[in-house]
Amino acid sequence: MDMTPEFIVLAFVLILAIVQILWAASARTAELGVKWNAGARDGETPPPGKLAGRLLRAQANLFETLPIFAAAVIMAHVAGKDGGPLTLWGTHLYLFGRLIYLPLYALGLPFIRSLVWLVALAGLLMVLAALFV
């Protein structure tokens, strides 16, 4: 069985999630050192610096909507509602919105970052809407 285009996009979103985990972790390790990363981290951890903080917040932001997006894609497939313009455009808007959002957040660019986030949200809402049409 071939994967649908929506599932392929979902797979890329999951890869993006792993990239975000690794990028945030490497930025934090660059700040605190390999010994901290390999240690038990029992003591107080200093607050993250600018880049690590932004990457951690961008990661948390993705993880707020990723379960909803994944569930919507899976539900659309199970319900036979995938393959139409809402799910095809919606999944792509979500993926590319999230891809563009990450460097914008890392660079600390306000406003445009929020507009790109809205594009990703619109994509998610399109996939959800497909469940009801």
PDB file of C-alpha atoms in Angstrom:
ATOM      1  CA  MET A   1       0.000   0.000   0.000  1.00  0.00           C
ATOM      2  CA  ASP A   2       1.399   3.390  -0.995  1.00  0.00           C
ATOM      3  CA  MET A   3       1.383   6.262   1.448  1.00  0.00           C
ATOM      4  CA  THR A   4      -1.018   9.077   0.654  1.00  0.00           C
ATOM      5  CA  PRO A   5       0.385  12.553   0.008  1.00  0.00           C
ATOM      6  CA  GLU A   6      -1.061  13.640   3.367  1.00  0.00           C
ATOM      7  CA  PHE A   7       0.787  10.849   5.181  1.00  0.00           C
ATOM      8  CA  ILE A   8       4.003  11.777   3.384  1.00  0.00           C
ATOM      9  CA  VAL A   9       3.592  15.360   4.588  1.00  0.00           C
ATOM     10  CA  LEU A  10       2.879  14.080   8.104  1.00  0.00           C
ATOM     11  CA  ALA A  11       6.104  12.068   7.949  1.00  0.00           C
ATOM     12  CA  PHE A  12       8.016  15.227   7.030  1.00  0.00           C
ATOM     13  CA  VAL A  13       6.388  17.091   9.920  1.00  0.00           C
ATOM     14  CA  LEU A  14       7.574  14.314  12.247  1.00  0.00           C
ATOM     15  CA  ILE A  15      11.092  14.668  10.824  1.00  0.00           C
ATOM     16  CA  LEU A  16      10.842  18.409  11.470  1.00  0.00           C
ATOM     17  CA  ALA A  17       9.891  17.643  15.082  1.00  0.00           C
ATOM     18  CA  ILE A  18      13.035  15.542  15.488  1.00  0.00           C
ATOM     19  CA  VAL A  19      15.138  18.295  13.904  1.00  0.00           C
ATOM     20  CA  GLN A  20      13.686  20.782  16.375  1.00  0.00           C
ATOM     21  CA  ILE A  21      14.460  18.510  19.323  1.00  0.00           C
ATOM     22  CA  LEU A  22      18.048  18.065  18.151  1.00  0.00           C
ATOM     23  CA  TRP A  23      18.605  21.737  17.314  1.00  0.00           C
ATOM     24  CA  ALA A  24      17.290  22.926  20.684  1.00  0.00           C
ATOM     25  CA  ALA A  25      19.305  20.272  22.524  1.00  0.00           C
ATOM     26  CA  SER A  26      22.502  21.146  20.677  1.00  0.00           C
ATOM     27  CA  ALA A  27      22.019  24.852  21.405  1.00  0.00           C
ATOM     28  CA  ARG A  28      21.518  24.051  25.094  1.00  0.00           C
ATOM     29  CA  THR A  29      24.566  21.770  25.117  1.00  0.00           C
ATOM     30  CA  ALA A  30      26.608  24.540  23.480  1.00  0.00           C
ATOM     31  CA  GLU A  31      25.639  26.791  26.398  1.00  0.00           C
ATOM     32  CA  LEU A  32      26.126  24.338  29.260  1.00  0.00           C
ATOM     33  CA  GLY A  33      28.601  21.806  27.903  1.00  0.00           C
ATOM     34  CA  VAL A  34      28.684  18.113  27.128  1.00  0.00           C
ATOM     35  CA  LYS A  35      29.176  17.223  30.798  1.00  0.00           C
ATOM     36  CA  TRP A  36      25.827  18.830  31.633  1.00  0.00           C
ATOM     37  CA  ASN A  37      24.139  17.071  28.705  1.00  0.00           C
ATOM     38  CA  ALA A  38      25.494  13.670  29.735  1.00  0.00           C
ATOM     39  CA  GLY A  39      24.866  14.238  33.435  1.00  0.00           C
ATOM     40  CA  ALA A  40      21.835  13.603  35.601  1.00  0.00           C
ATOM     41  CA  ARG A  41      20.910  17.337  35.736  1.00  0.00           C
ATOM     42  CA  ASP A  42      20.004  17.077  39.419  1.00  0.00           C
ATOM     43  CA  GLY A  43      20.834  20.676  40.342  1.00  0.00           C
ATOM     44  CA  GLU A  44      19.350  23.961  39.298  1.00  0.00           C
ATOM     45  CA  THR A  45      19.757  24.531  35.587  1.00  0.00           C
ATOM     46  CA  PRO A  46      20.456  28.076  34.471  1.00  0.00           C
ATOM     47  CA  PRO A  47      17.849  29.632  32.200  1.00  0.00           C
ATOM     48  CA  PRO A  48      18.500  29.154  28.494  1.00  0.00           C
ATOM     49  CA  GLY A  49      20.243  31.817  26.468  1.00  0.00           C
ATOM     50  CA  LYS A  50      18.548  33.655  23.617  1.00  0.00           C
ATOM     51  CA  LEU A  51      18.991  31.080  20.855  1.00  0.00           C
ATOM     52  CA  ALA A  52      18.375  28.006  23.001  1.00  0.00           C
ATOM     53  CA  GLY A  53      15.355  29.687  24.578  1.00  0.00           C
ATOM     54  CA  ARG A  54      13.880  30.544  21.198  1.00  0.00           C
ATOM     55  CA  LEU A  55      14.470  27.039  19.893  1.00  0.00           C
ATOM     56  CA  LEU A  56      12.902  25.480  23.000  1.00  0.00           C
ATOM     57  CA  ARG A  57       9.866  27.757  22.682  1.00  0.00           C
ATOM     58  CA  ALA A  58       9.534  26.999  18.950  1.00  0.00           C
ATOM     59  CA  GLN A  59       9.703  23.292  19.774  1.00  0.00           C
ATOM     60  CA  ALA A  60       7.031  23.643  22.460  1.00  0.00           C
ATOM     61  CA  ASN A  61       4.912  25.619  20.012  1.00  0.00           C
ATOM     62  CA  LEU A  62       5.113  22.843  17.415  1.00  0.00           C
ATOM     63  CA  PHE A  63       4.252  20.234  20.027  1.00  0.00           C
ATOM     64  CA  GLU A  64       1.062  22.157  20.919  1.00  0.00           C
ATOM     65  CA  THR A  65      -0.467  21.584  17.477  1.00  0.00           C
ATOM     66  CA  LEU A  66       1.351  18.476  16.228  1.00  0.00           C
ATOM     67  CA  PRO A  67      -0.944  15.968  18.000  1.00  0.00           C
ATOM     68  CA  ILE A  68      -4.009  17.744  16.595  1.00  0.00           C
ATOM     69  CA  PHE A  69      -2.495  17.805  13.108  1.00  0.00           C
ATOM     70  CA  ALA A  70      -1.510  14.130  13.225  1.00  0.00           C
ATOM     71  CA  ALA A  71      -4.927  13.103  14.526  1.00  0.00           C
ATOM     72  CA  ALA A  72      -6.684  15.164  11.844  1.00  0.00           C
ATOM     73  CA  VAL A  73      -4.599  13.607   9.049  1.00  0.00           C
ATOM     74  CA  ILE A  74      -5.228  10.095  10.364  1.00  0.00           C
ATOM     75  CA  MET A  75      -8.942  10.753  10.869  1.00  0.00           C
ATOM     76  CA  ALA A  76      -9.270  12.166   7.346  1.00  0.00           C
ATOM     77  CA  HIS A  77      -7.643   9.036   5.968  1.00  0.00           C
ATOM     78  CA  VAL A  78      -9.784   6.633   8.003  1.00  0.00           C
ATOM     79  CA  ALA A  79     -12.943   8.547   7.050  1.00  0.00           C
ATOM     80  CA  GLY A  80     -11.983   8.549   3.368  1.00  0.00           C
ATOM     81  CA  LYS A  81     -11.866  12.355   3.361  1.00  0.00           C
ATOM     82  CA  ASP A  82      -8.227  12.694   2.254  1.00  0.00           C
ATOM     83  CA  GLY A  83      -7.040  13.292  -1.287  1.00  0.00           C
ATOM     84  CA  GLY A  84      -9.087  16.426  -1.788  1.00  0.00           C
ATOM     85  CA  PRO A  85      -7.955  20.038  -1.975  1.00  0.00           C
ATOM     86  CA  LEU A  86      -8.616  20.742   1.704  1.00  0.00           C
ATOM     87  CA  THR A  87      -6.356  17.982   2.984  1.00  0.00           C
ATOM     88  CA  LEU A  88      -3.726  18.367   0.260  1.00  0.00           C
ATOM     89  CA  TRP A  89      -3.414  22.141   0.624  1.00  0.00           C
ATOM     90  CA  GLY A  90      -3.935  22.018   4.370  1.00  0.00           C
ATOM     91  CA  THR A  91      -1.176  19.538   5.088  1.00  0.00           C
ATOM     92  CA  HIS A  92       1.265  21.402   2.867  1.00  0.00           C
ATOM     93  CA  LEU A  93       0.423  24.783   4.407  1.00  0.00           C
ATOM     94  CA  TYR A  94       0.986  23.309   7.854  1.00  0.00           C
ATOM     95  CA  LEU A  95       4.335  21.750   6.907  1.00  0.00           C
ATOM     96  CA  PHE A  96       5.742  24.761   5.068  1.00  0.00           C
ATOM     97  CA  GLY A  97       4.371  27.155   7.666  1.00  0.00           C
ATOM     98  CA  ARG A  98       6.136  25.196  10.394  1.00  0.00           C
ATOM     99  CA  LEU A  99       9.351  24.965   8.323  1.00  0.00           C
ATOM    100  CA  ILE A 100       9.449  28.734   7.794  1.00  0.00           C
ATOM    101  CA  TYR A 101       8.356  29.488  11.364  1.00  0.00           C
ATOM    102  CA  LEU A 102      11.381  27.761  12.919  1.00  0.00           C
ATOM    103  CA  PRO A 103      14.159  29.964  11.497  1.00  0.00           C
ATOM    104  CA  LEU A 104      12.015  33.074  11.934  1.00  0.00           C
ATOM    105  CA  TYR A 105      11.624  32.233  15.617  1.00  0.00           C
ATOM    106  CA  ALA A 106      15.331  31.369  15.966  1.00  0.00           C
ATOM    107  CA  LEU A 107      16.214  34.770  14.488  1.00  0.00           C
ATOM    108  CA  GLY A 108      13.776  36.511  16.838  1.00  0.00           C
ATOM    109  CA  LEU A 109      11.701  38.113  14.086  1.00  0.00           C
ATOM    110  CA  PRO A 110       8.338  39.261  15.455  1.00  0.00           C
ATOM    111  CA  PHE A 111       5.098  39.791  13.512  1.00  0.00           C
ATOM    112  CA  ILE A 112       6.127  37.943  10.340  1.00  0.00           C
ATOM    113  CA  ARG A 113       6.705  34.879  12.542  1.00  0.00           C
ATOM    114  CA  SER A 114       3.143  35.241  13.819  1.00  0.00           C
ATOM    115  CA  LEU A 115       1.768  35.568  10.287  1.00  0.00           C
ATOM    116  CA  VAL A 116       3.589  32.399   9.243  1.00  0.00           C
ATOM    117  CA  TRP A 117       2.188  30.656  12.340  1.00  0.00           C
ATOM    118  CA  LEU A 118      -1.294  31.677  11.167  1.00  0.00           C
ATOM    119  CA  VAL A 119      -0.592  30.076   7.765  1.00  0.00           C
ATOM    120  CA  ALA A 120       0.274  26.799   9.507  1.00  0.00           C
ATOM    121  CA  LEU A 121      -2.852  27.097  11.663  1.00  0.00           C
ATOM    122  CA  ALA A 122      -4.963  27.703   8.552  1.00  0.00           C
ATOM    123  CA  GLY A 123      -3.550  24.502   7.079  1.00  0.00           C
ATOM    124  CA  LEU A 124      -4.476  22.581  10.210  1.00  0.00           C
ATOM    125  CA  LEU A 125      -7.993  24.038  10.151  1.00  0.00           C
ATOM    126  CA  MET A 126      -8.349  23.036   6.488  1.00  0.00           C
ATOM    127  CA  VAL A 127      -7.570  19.403   7.339  1.00  0.00           C
ATOM    128  CA  LEU A 128     -10.081  19.546  10.195  1.00  0.00           C
ATOM    129  CA  ALA A 129     -12.694  21.129   7.903  1.00  0.00           C
ATOM    130  CA  ALA A 130     -12.265  18.263   5.434  1.00  0.00           C
ATOM    131  CA  LEU A 131     -13.640  15.922   8.102  1.00  0.00           C
ATOM    132  CA  PHE A 132     -17.021  17.684   7.903  1.00  0.00           C
ATOM    133  CA  VAL A 133     -17.503  18.186   4.171  1.00  0.00           C
TER     134      VAL A 133
END
